[in-house]
Amino acid sequence: MLNFIDTVSEAVAGIRDGSTVMIGGFGNAGQPFELIDALLESGATELTVVNNNAGQGDQGLALLIKEGRVKKMICSFPRQSDSWHFDARYKAGEIELELVPQGNLAERIRAAGAGIGGFFTPTGYGTMLAEGKETRIIDGRGQVFETPIHADVALIKALKADGVGNLVYRKTARNFGPIMAAAAKHTIVQVSEIVPTGALDPENVVTPGIYVNSIVRVADALGSKEQVA
Amino acid sequence: MSAQSNIQTSDKPLGRDELAELVARDIAPGSFVNLGIGQPTLVSNYLRPEQNITLHTENGMLGMGPVAVGEQIDGDLINAGKIPVTELPGASYFHHADSFAIMRGGHLDICVLGAFQVSATGDLANWHTGEPDAIPAVGGAMDLATGAKDVFVMMTLLTRDGVSKLVEHCSYPLTGVGCVTRVYTDKAVFLTGPDGVTVRETFGCTFEELQAMVPLPLVAAS
């Protein structure tokens, strides 16, 4: 069931304490800042968050971590020059970290959306990130068994949605959006523009509307070209 | 001078830019290439248009152009180091699972990575110092190391303390096993494989002088 929602607060209102939340974005590109701000205001806590990073600077995911709402991060690259809120929580032992190689993170999310129970991948074989995991030699290469990452909710950012929830993205802001939309039970999307059904070329739809539950329009979203330039 | 010394091709060690220029020259025309964060990104400054190289960035793009300046800067168009970049004609965008399928599926010809250590058999250590208080961050390093057909490493041969980073066995946590095919350093280019390490050329030292710096048996290219 697809809903068009007027405000970001209403869009995230159903997210419960203890939820697993996928948040799109690679660094700031594609990060749905306005939905994250609303999640922060909602007070939801004890969250497990899936994102490539663990927040940058003093905005978005970084604030969710700063305010102690995140119990566990599943990500590939938490440490950055401006990841001070994560760094502080981690060093204080106040946040759990599951570190996943970026391609395994993406494929585990994809597997969840595609109904795959797991997969063998050469990435990580022979390293400490494969310790304790099942391995096999397949086609002469050592491979590691990885399991899907499911989520209760995905918060993602797209450029446009049409009336049936089809999405198109913008440049490298696409990143994790399409696979997270498929992997979560409930997918909430902020878009810059809602266009009439039929206005998107079906050949160019990136995320079909079947994966989308809630759409909220956020004009002039943080990180758009106008604000960065 | 011994016969082996004639693989020396420069009077001095190579600087970072000279090394980047050498790596760029060694990339075959028409290759699909991923340049890692840090020193490897310098290679893009020396790729010539007639080489027709396509750059991949793991956050979902083929056909990446130079770093964006001024009006070109767009927060939605960044590279793996989160630096604003540009797109070239023929560029394409795709989601993260597709981007890493390009890597893992063996479609990339070359990736160029930095390293803490490389072993005699091509093991790579470049993501974690292993120190207990260090916050680990792996990003796409393990995927790149195992996915590309050829993995080139760029690094200084010696640490600041004068210890060789080309080692018999890596002491830092591994990124990938037996994945590195070439090591470009300021003092020499090494070819690594299951049969050991061959020195293609040396810079600012003879083969014998190089051997004295590296704690594993080297073979000079014939």
Tab-separated table of C-alpha atoms in Angstrom:
chain	number	residue	atom	x	y	z
A	1	MET	CA	0.000	0.000	0.000
A	2	LEU	CA	1.443	3.321	-1.102
A	3	ASN	CA	0.858	6.501	0.859
A	4	PHE	CA	1.724	10.047	-0.018
A	5	ILE	CA	2.438	11.840	3.225
A	6	ASP	CA	2.536	15.581	3.843
A	7	THR	CA	5.329	15.861	6.401
A	8	VAL	CA	8.510	14.007	7.293
A	9	SER	CA	7.303	13.736	10.922
A	10	GLU	CA	4.216	11.791	9.884
A	11	ALA	CA	6.308	9.680	7.504
A	12	VAL	CA	8.551	8.333	10.294
A	13	ALA	CA	5.898	8.254	13.042
A	14	GLY	CA	5.523	4.469	12.939
A	15	ILE	CA	9.199	3.656	13.572
A	16	ARG	CA	9.393	1.840	16.922
A	17	ASP	CA	12.181	1.607	19.469
A	18	GLY	CA	14.513	-1.282	18.678
A	19	SER	CA	13.857	-1.183	14.922
A	20	THR	CA	16.463	-1.979	12.294
A	21	VAL	CA	16.591	1.046	10.004
A	22	MET	CA	18.414	1.170	6.688
A	23	ILE	CA	19.471	4.681	5.751
A	24	GLY	CA	20.501	5.405	2.172
A	25	GLY	CA	23.484	7.502	1.218
A	26	PHE	CA	27.200	7.289	0.689
A	27	GLY	CA	28.689	10.046	2.760
A	28	ASN	CA	26.269	12.923	2.274
A	29	ALA	CA	25.238	11.974	-1.283
A	30	GLY	CA	21.780	10.446	-1.137
A	31	GLN	CA	21.527	10.772	2.641
A	32	PRO	CA	17.882	11.592	3.482
A	33	PHE	CA	18.726	14.319	6.014
A	34	GLU	CA	15.172	15.550	6.513
A	35	LEU	CA	13.818	12.045	7.238
A	36	ILE	CA	16.691	11.432	9.676
A	37	ASP	CA	15.986	14.741	11.452
A	38	ALA	CA	12.365	13.679	11.804
A	39	LEU	CA	13.413	10.288	13.177
A	40	LEU	CA	15.570	12.097	15.735
A	41	GLU	CA	12.621	14.281	16.765
A	42	SER	CA	10.359	11.241	17.020
A	43	GLY	CA	12.485	9.994	19.914
A	44	ALA	CA	12.837	6.449	18.562
A	45	THR	CA	15.802	4.766	20.219
A	46	GLU	CA	17.722	1.487	20.592
A	47	LEU	CA	17.961	1.473	16.793
A	48	THR	CA	20.149	-0.728	14.641
A	49	VAL	CA	21.198	1.400	11.678
A	50	VAL	CA	22.495	0.102	8.353
A	51	ASN	CA	24.433	2.663	6.312
A	52	ASN	CA	27.745	2.711	4.478
A	53	ASN	CA	29.221	5.115	7.015
A	54	ALA	CA	28.543	6.171	10.589
A	55	GLY	CA	27.714	9.822	10.060
A	56	GLN	CA	29.683	12.888	8.994
A	57	GLY	CA	29.996	16.215	10.771
A	58	ASP	CA	27.062	17.477	12.848
A	59	GLN	CA	24.117	16.495	10.714
A	60	GLY	CA	21.923	13.565	9.749
A	61	LEU	CA	23.041	10.150	10.958
A	62	ALA	CA	25.848	11.732	13.007
A	63	LEU	CA	23.243	13.493	15.194
A	64	LEU	CA	21.253	10.295	15.684
A	65	ILE	CA	24.467	8.730	17.014
A	66	LYS	CA	25.353	11.792	19.086
A	67	GLU	CA	21.966	11.663	20.829
A	68	GLY	CA	22.455	8.000	21.739
A	69	ARG	CA	19.611	6.639	19.608
A	70	VAL	CA	21.747	4.068	17.828
A	71	LYS	CA	22.507	0.830	19.656
A	72	LYS	CA	24.327	-0.793	16.760
A	73	MET	CA	25.825	0.321	13.429
A	74	ILE	CA	26.179	-2.066	10.512
A	75	CYS	CA	28.494	-0.313	8.053
A	76	SER	CA	31.686	-0.553	6.007
A	77	PHE	CA	33.487	2.697	6.768
A	78	PRO	CA	32.750	4.318	10.133
A	79	ARG	CA	36.059	6.147	10.603
A	80	GLN	CA	36.352	9.437	8.755
A	81	SER	CA	37.987	12.761	9.468
A	82	ASP	CA	34.613	14.146	10.603
A	83	SER	CA	33.013	11.079	12.249
A	84	TRP	CA	33.632	12.480	15.741
A	85	HIS	CA	30.219	11.549	17.174
A	86	PHE	CA	30.604	7.896	16.202
A	87	ASP	CA	34.256	7.871	17.318
A	88	ALA	CA	33.329	9.151	20.794
A	89	ARG	CA	30.469	6.661	21.296
A	90	TYR	CA	32.586	3.783	20.001
A	91	LYS	CA	35.572	4.590	22.219
A	92	ALA	CA	33.231	4.878	25.197
A	93	GLY	CA	31.851	1.417	24.416
A	94	GLU	CA	28.379	2.871	23.886
A	95	ILE	CA	27.734	1.647	20.356
A	96	GLU	CA	28.084	-1.778	18.812
A	97	LEU	CA	29.776	-2.057	15.407
A	98	GLU	CA	29.343	-4.746	12.776
A	99	LEU	CA	31.972	-3.933	10.163
A	100	VAL	CA	31.181	-5.343	6.710
A	101	PRO	CA	33.188	-4.986	3.492
A	102	GLN	CA	31.260	-2.558	1.314
A	103	GLY	CA	30.450	-5.008	-1.468
A	104	ASN	CA	29.320	-7.634	1.027
A	105	LEU	CA	27.160	-4.997	2.710
A	106	ALA	CA	25.521	-4.139	-0.617
A	107	GLU	CA	25.051	-7.779	-1.629
A	108	ARG	CA	23.663	-8.765	1.800
A	109	ILE	CA	21.101	-5.968	1.480
A	110	ARG	CA	20.326	-7.024	-2.089
A	111	ALA	CA	19.971	-10.661	-0.967
A	112	ALA	CA	17.395	-9.662	1.644
A	113	GLY	CA	15.280	-7.894	-0.957
A	114	ALA	CA	15.658	-10.766	-3.411
A	115	GLY	CA	14.729	-13.524	-0.946
A	116	ILE	CA	18.183	-15.111	-1.034
A	117	GLY	CA	19.153	-17.011	2.125
A	118	GLY	CA	22.855	-16.244	1.781
A	119	PHE	CA	25.720	-16.427	-0.667
A	120	PHE	CA	29.389	-17.346	-0.944
A	121	THR	CA	31.768	-14.526	-1.866
A	122	PRO	CA	35.560	-14.348	-2.187
A	123	THR	CA	35.577	-10.921	-0.514
A	124	GLY	CA	37.081	-11.145	2.949
A	125	TYR	CA	38.332	-14.725	2.624
A	126	GLY	CA	41.414	-15.253	4.779
A	127	THR	CA	40.862	-12.004	6.712
A	128	MET	CA	39.707	-11.269	10.257
A	129	LEU	CA	36.288	-10.177	8.924
A	130	ALA	CA	35.649	-13.794	7.885
A	131	GLU	CA	36.560	-15.283	11.260
A	132	GLY	CA	33.903	-17.690	12.517
A	133	LYS	CA	32.107	-17.784	9.159
A	134	GLU	CA	31.538	-20.840	6.989
A	135	THR	CA	33.968	-21.082	4.059
A	136	ARG	CA	34.254	-23.209	0.948
A	137	ILE	CA	36.595	-23.530	-1.988
A	138	ILE	CA	34.493	-22.826	-5.078
A	139	ASP	CA	36.050	-22.778	-8.547
A	140	GLY	CA	39.432	-22.926	-6.870
A	141	ARG	CA	38.856	-19.811	-4.753
A	142	GLY	CA	38.259	-19.535	-1.053
A	143	GLN	CA	34.816	-18.050	-0.405
A	144	VAL	CA	32.932	-16.911	2.679
A	145	PHE	CA	29.238	-17.480	3.453
A	146	GLU	CA	27.364	-14.227	4.039
A	147	THR	CA	23.747	-13.865	5.133
A	148	PRO	CA	21.105	-11.299	4.154
A	149	ILE	CA	20.517	-8.078	6.087
A	150	HIS	CA	16.814	-7.397	6.570
A	151	ALA	CA	15.323	-4.221	7.973
A	152	ASP	CA	12.066	-3.024	9.437
A	153	VAL	CA	12.318	0.327	7.714
A	154	ALA	CA	14.352	1.988	4.966
A	155	LEU	CA	14.763	5.753	4.743
A	156	ILE	CA	15.955	6.768	1.301
A	157	LYS	CA	16.219	9.808	-0.929
A	158	ALA	CA	15.307	9.901	-4.592
A	159	LEU	CA	14.933	12.679	-7.141
A	160	LYS	CA	11.402	11.999	-8.396
A	161	ALA	CA	8.467	9.716	-7.685
A	162	ASP	CA	5.361	9.254	-9.781
A	163	GLY	CA	1.835	8.485	-8.582
A	164	VAL	CA	2.501	4.740	-8.235
A	165	GLY	CA	5.795	5.119	-6.380
A	166	ASN	CA	8.214	4.538	-9.235
A	167	LEU	CA	11.502	6.276	-8.455
A	168	VAL	CA	14.392	7.843	-10.297
A	169	TYR	CA	17.536	9.030	-8.570
A	170	ARG	CA	20.242	11.590	-9.284
A	171	LYS	CA	23.849	10.682	-10.177
A	172	THR	CA	25.866	8.981	-7.396
A	173	ALA	CA	23.134	9.786	-4.862
A	174	ARG	CA	21.480	6.569	-6.099
A	175	ASN	CA	24.009	4.344	-4.258
A	176	PHE	CA	22.183	2.136	-1.700
A	177	GLY	CA	18.645	3.474	-2.384
A	178	PRO	CA	17.332	0.806	-4.791
A	179	ILE	CA	18.583	-2.194	-2.788
A	180	MET	CA	17.453	-0.794	0.569
A	181	ALA	CA	14.004	-0.050	-0.855
A	182	ALA	CA	13.678	-3.745	-1.688
A	183	ALA	CA	15.196	-5.071	1.555
A	184	ALA	CA	13.019	-3.278	4.122
A	185	LYS	CA	9.507	-4.217	5.217
A	186	HIS	CA	8.499	-0.564	5.015
A	187	THR	CA	10.255	1.880	2.683
A	188	ILE	CA	9.940	5.610	3.211
A	189	VAL	CA	11.237	7.863	0.453
A	190	GLN	CA	11.861	11.582	0.382
A	191	VAL	CA	11.822	13.038	-3.114
A	192	SER	CA	12.449	16.479	-4.557
A	193	GLU	CA	9.497	16.201	-6.892
A	194	ILE	CA	6.318	14.161	-7.361
A	195	VAL	CA	5.297	13.867	-11.001
A	196	PRO	CA	2.042	12.553	-12.496
A	197	THR	CA	1.789	8.833	-13.206
A	198	GLY	CA	2.964	8.341	-16.766
A	199	ALA	CA	5.468	11.182	-16.644
A	200	LEU	CA	8.415	8.867	-15.952
A	201	ASP	CA	9.614	6.857	-18.932
A	202	PRO	CA	9.018	3.220	-17.880
A	203	GLU	CA	12.353	2.321	-19.515
A	204	ASN	CA	14.118	4.620	-17.080
A	205	VAL	CA	12.400	3.728	-13.802
A	206	VAL	CA	15.137	2.629	-11.376
A	207	THR	CA	13.044	1.505	-8.389
A	208	PRO	CA	9.615	0.131	-9.308
A	209	GLY	CA	6.828	1.336	-7.032
A	210	ILE	CA	6.195	-2.146	-5.642
A	211	TYR	CA	9.108	-1.573	-3.220
A	212	VAL	CA	7.861	1.780	-1.939
A	213	ASN	CA	5.393	2.389	0.920
A	214	SER	CA	5.559	6.061	1.846
A	215	ILE	CA	6.541	9.106	-0.149
A	216	VAL	CA	7.073	12.592	1.179
A	217	ARG	CA	8.133	15.560	-0.903
A	218	VAL	CA	11.011	17.600	0.506
A	219	ALA	CA	11.753	20.603	-1.650
A	220	ASP	CA	15.258	22.076	-1.377
A	221	ALA	CA	16.614	19.068	0.524
A	222	LEU	CA	19.963	19.498	2.245
A	223	GLY	CA	22.754	18.376	-0.058
A	224	SER	CA	21.009	19.398	-3.273
A	225	LYS	CA	23.158	21.126	-5.863
A	226	GLU	CA	21.786	24.565	-5.086
A	227	GLN	CA	22.912	24.368	-1.456
A	228	VAL	CA	26.295	22.794	-2.063
A	229	ALA	CA	27.462	25.062	-4.891
B	1	MET	CA	78.885	-3.394	-12.396
B	2	SER	CA	77.185	-6.764	-12.279
B	3	ALA	CA	74.833	-7.884	-15.045
B	4	GLN	CA	71.860	-7.652	-12.690
B	5	SER	CA	72.336	-3.960	-11.994
B	6	ASN	CA	71.259	-2.902	-15.466
B	7	ILE	CA	67.585	-3.014	-14.464
B	8	GLN	CA	68.164	0.371	-12.805
B	9	THR	CA	66.186	2.900	-14.887
B	10	SER	CA	66.537	6.074	-12.821
B	11	ASP	CA	69.385	7.783	-10.953
B	12	LYS	CA	67.060	8.811	-8.142
B	13	PRO	CA	64.097	7.293	-6.289
B	14	LEU	CA	60.784	8.271	-7.911
B	15	GLY	CA	58.577	10.944	-6.338
B	16	ARG	CA	54.841	10.400	-5.867
B	17	ASP	CA	53.944	12.084	-9.140
B	18	GLU	CA	56.629	10.293	-11.139
B	19	LEU	CA	55.359	7.010	-9.747
B	20	ALA	CA	51.763	7.924	-10.651
B	21	GLU	CA	52.935	8.771	-14.178
B	22	LEU	CA	54.647	5.378	-14.464
B	23	VAL	CA	51.528	3.511	-13.301
B	24	ALA	CA	49.398	5.487	-15.757
B	25	ARG	CA	51.772	4.579	-18.601
B	26	ASP	CA	51.546	0.866	-17.687
B	27	ILE	CA	47.741	0.726	-17.918
B	28	ALA	CA	46.718	-0.931	-21.175
B	29	PRO	CA	44.575	1.111	-23.589
B	30	GLY	CA	40.847	0.521	-23.202
B	31	SER	CA	41.087	-0.704	-19.603
B	32	PHE	CA	38.385	-0.328	-16.957
B	33	VAL	CA	40.164	0.892	-13.832
B	34	ASN	CA	39.391	1.719	-10.205
B	35	LEU	CA	41.797	4.047	-8.410
B	36	GLY	CA	41.820	3.730	-4.621
B	37	ILE	CA	41.681	6.626	-2.194
B	38	GLY	CA	44.933	8.534	-1.535
B	39	GLN	CA	48.074	8.199	-3.620
B	40	PRO	CA	46.413	6.064	-6.345
B	41	THR	CA	44.073	8.938	-7.303
B	42	LEU	CA	47.168	10.803	-8.584
B	43	VAL	CA	47.293	8.290	-11.452
B	44	SER	CA	44.257	9.928	-13.064
B	45	ASN	CA	46.317	13.096	-13.638
B	46	TYR	CA	48.561	11.178	-16.035
B	47	LEU	CA	46.062	9.118	-18.037
B	48	ARG	CA	46.138	10.322	-21.645
B	49	PRO	CA	42.886	10.623	-23.659
B	50	GLU	CA	44.242	8.318	-26.368
B	51	GLN	CA	44.531	5.532	-23.760
B	52	ASN	CA	40.719	5.501	-23.628
B	53	ILE	CA	40.646	4.408	-19.970
B	54	THR	CA	37.266	4.232	-18.203
B	55	LEU	CA	37.348	4.977	-14.474
B	56	HIS	CA	35.018	3.172	-12.096
B	57	THR	CA	34.077	4.529	-8.690
B	58	GLU	CA	32.537	2.067	-6.244
B	59	ASN	CA	29.764	4.435	-5.203
B	60	GLY	CA	28.074	3.712	-8.490
B	61	MET	CA	29.599	5.188	-11.625
B	62	LEU	CA	31.594	4.342	-14.736
B	63	GLY	CA	33.065	7.156	-16.814
B	64	MET	CA	34.160	9.336	-13.922
B	65	GLY	CA	35.860	12.563	-14.971
B	66	PRO	CA	38.286	14.910	-13.203
B	67	VAL	CA	37.671	16.515	-9.811
B	68	ALA	CA	34.923	19.157	-10.004
B	69	VAL	CA	35.794	22.819	-9.580
B	70	GLY	CA	33.669	25.946	-9.052
B	71	GLU	CA	30.269	25.723	-10.729
B	72	GLN	CA	30.753	22.023	-11.479
B	73	ILE	CA	30.598	21.043	-7.801
B	74	ASP	CA	27.494	18.954	-7.152
B	75	GLY	CA	26.888	17.134	-3.859
B	76	ASP	CA	25.156	14.299	-5.730
B	77	LEU	CA	28.237	13.548	-7.830
B	78	ILE	CA	31.166	12.363	-5.725
B	79	ASN	CA	33.882	9.731	-5.839
B	80	ALA	CA	34.694	6.997	-3.325
B	81	GLY	CA	36.746	9.510	-1.337
B	82	LYS	CA	33.592	11.697	-1.197
B	83	ILE	CA	35.279	14.372	-3.324
B	84	PRO	CA	33.041	16.110	-5.915
B	85	VAL	CA	33.908	14.886	-9.415
B	86	THR	CA	32.558	15.273	-12.953
B	87	GLU	CA	31.035	12.904	-15.475
B	88	LEU	CA	32.443	12.231	-18.938
B	89	PRO	CA	30.384	11.540	-22.077
B	90	GLY	CA	29.382	7.869	-21.938
B	91	ALA	CA	29.196	7.801	-18.148
B	92	SER	CA	26.686	5.537	-16.407
B	93	TYR	CA	25.239	5.314	-12.901
B	94	PHE	CA	24.170	2.169	-11.046
B	95	HIS	CA	23.330	1.115	-7.515
B	96	HIS	CA	25.831	-0.217	-5.003
B	97	ALA	CA	25.140	-3.932	-5.493
B	98	ASP	CA	25.682	-3.553	-9.243
B	99	SER	CA	28.813	-1.515	-8.638
B	100	PHE	CA	30.357	-4.260	-6.525
B	101	ALA	CA	29.147	-6.937	-8.946
B	102	ILE	CA	31.255	-5.105	-11.551
B	103	MET	CA	34.190	-5.562	-9.197
B	104	ARG	CA	33.534	-9.024	-7.792
B	105	GLY	CA	32.448	-10.345	-11.174
B	106	GLY	CA	35.916	-9.751	-12.599
B	107	HIS	CA	34.871	-7.012	-15.015
B	108	LEU	CA	37.437	-4.460	-13.838
B	109	ASP	CA	40.841	-4.830	-15.445
B	110	ILE	CA	42.914	-3.055	-12.820
B	111	CYS	CA	42.578	-1.514	-9.420
B	112	VAL	CA	45.338	0.569	-7.877
B	113	LEU	CA	45.520	0.584	-4.081
B	114	GLY	CA	47.742	1.891	-1.314
B	115	ALA	CA	49.207	-0.544	1.218
B	116	PHE	CA	50.735	-0.916	4.670
B	117	GLN	CA	52.372	-4.192	3.630
B	118	VAL	CA	52.503	-6.629	0.709
B	119	SER	CA	53.786	-10.180	1.153
B	120	ALA	CA	56.050	-12.258	-1.077
B	121	THR	CA	53.001	-14.127	-2.395
B	122	GLY	CA	50.889	-11.034	-3.006
B	123	ASP	CA	48.920	-10.885	0.255
B	124	LEU	CA	47.727	-7.314	0.876
B	125	ALA	CA	47.375	-5.462	4.188
B	126	ASN	CA	45.959	-1.964	3.756
B	127	TRP	CA	42.878	-1.467	5.945
B	128	HIS	CA	43.704	-1.817	9.620
B	129	THR	CA	46.758	-1.319	11.781
B	130	GLY	CA	45.451	-3.918	14.205
B	131	GLU	CA	46.005	-1.578	17.140
B	132	PRO	CA	43.419	-2.289	19.842
B	133	ASP	CA	42.145	1.300	20.113
B	134	ALA	CA	41.960	1.889	16.338
B	135	ILE	CA	38.457	2.204	14.891
B	136	PRO	CA	38.417	-0.278	12.021
B	137	ALA	CA	37.098	0.870	8.636
B	138	VAL	CA	37.316	-1.365	5.573
B	139	GLY	CA	35.152	0.303	2.912
B	140	GLY	CA	35.569	-1.371	-0.478
B	141	ALA	CA	39.210	-2.398	-0.016
B	142	MET	CA	38.554	-6.136	0.400
B	143	ASP	CA	36.129	-6.201	-2.524
B	144	LEU	CA	38.597	-4.391	-4.793
B	145	ALA	CA	41.496	-6.586	-3.749
B	146	THR	CA	39.661	-9.812	-4.580
B	147	GLY	CA	37.649	-8.567	-7.552
B	148	ALA	CA	39.881	-6.818	-10.076
B	149	LYS	CA	41.830	-8.913	-12.602
B	150	ASP	CA	45.045	-7.099	-11.660
B	151	VAL	CA	45.762	-5.394	-8.348
B	152	PHE	CA	48.529	-2.799	-8.443
B	153	VAL	CA	49.850	-1.385	-5.199
B	154	MET	CA	51.478	2.047	-4.873
B	155	MET	CA	53.509	2.704	-1.737
B	156	THR	CA	56.892	3.799	-0.478
B	157	LEU	CA	59.131	0.776	-0.126
B	158	LEU	CA	60.231	1.651	3.399
B	159	THR	CA	58.381	2.868	6.479
B	160	ARG	CA	59.518	6.104	8.120
B	161	ASP	CA	61.679	3.882	10.326
B	162	GLY	CA	63.364	2.353	7.292
B	163	VAL	CA	61.596	-1.032	7.466
B	164	SER	CA	60.560	-2.726	4.220
B	165	LYS	CA	56.800	-2.864	3.575
B	166	LEU	CA	57.419	-5.713	1.140
B	167	VAL	CA	57.619	-8.616	3.570
B	168	GLU	CA	57.744	-12.406	3.748
B	169	HIS	CA	54.425	-12.495	5.663
B	170	CYS	CA	52.186	-9.526	6.527
B	171	SER	CA	52.046	-8.685	10.233
B	172	TYR	CA	49.089	-6.300	9.794
B	173	PRO	CA	45.559	-7.747	9.349
B	174	LEU	CA	45.029	-8.908	5.762
B	175	THR	CA	42.818	-7.255	3.162
B	176	GLY	CA	43.147	-10.088	0.661
B	177	VAL	CA	45.168	-13.251	0.094
B	178	GLY	CA	47.473	-13.599	-2.922
B	179	CYS	CA	45.751	-10.770	-4.758
B	180	VAL	CA	48.525	-8.262	-5.574
B	181	THR	CA	50.146	-8.620	-8.999
B	182	ARG	CA	52.459	-5.571	-9.037
B	183	VAL	CA	53.965	-3.268	-6.440
B	184	TYR	CA	55.049	0.211	-7.539
B	185	THR	CA	57.385	1.857	-5.045
B	186	ASP	CA	59.747	4.813	-5.016
B	187	LYS	CA	62.712	2.431	-5.258
B	188	ALA	CA	61.532	-0.356	-7.585
B	189	VAL	CA	58.675	-2.053	-9.406
B	190	PHE	CA	58.024	-5.590	-8.165
B	191	LEU	CA	55.975	-8.306	-9.865
B	192	THR	CA	54.419	-10.661	-7.312
B	193	GLY	CA	53.038	-14.127	-7.915
B	194	PRO	CA	53.024	-17.662	-6.573
B	195	ASP	CA	56.632	-18.145	-7.746
B	196	GLY	CA	58.025	-15.240	-5.753
B	197	VAL	CA	58.987	-11.656	-6.394
B	198	THR	CA	60.613	-10.376	-9.570
B	199	VAL	CA	62.102	-6.886	-9.779
B	200	ARG	CA	61.189	-5.230	-13.073
B	201	GLU	CA	63.245	-2.091	-12.568
B	202	THR	CA	64.945	-0.100	-9.820
B	203	PHE	CA	65.134	3.654	-9.170
B	204	GLY	CA	68.101	5.274	-7.462
B	205	CYS	CA	69.625	1.952	-6.420
B	206	THR	CA	71.089	-1.173	-7.932
B	207	PHE	CA	69.409	-4.550	-7.694
B	208	GLU	CA	71.981	-5.562	-5.059
B	209	GLU	CA	71.297	-2.426	-3.007
B	210	LEU	CA	67.558	-3.093	-3.276
B	211	GLN	CA	68.005	-6.702	-2.160
B	212	ALA	CA	69.793	-5.442	0.954
B	213	MET	CA	66.677	-3.417	1.897
B	214	VAL	CA	64.089	-6.191	1.379
B	215	PRO	CA	63.951	-9.238	3.709
B	216	LEU	CA	63.007	-11.822	1.115
B	217	PRO	CA	64.733	-13.270	-1.949
B	218	LEU	CA	64.284	-11.170	-5.093
B	219	VAL	CA	64.869	-12.104	-8.726
B	220	ALA	CA	65.907	-9.508	-11.278
B	221	ALA	CA	63.865	-9.460	-14.468
B	222	SER	CA	65.850	-10.764	-17.394
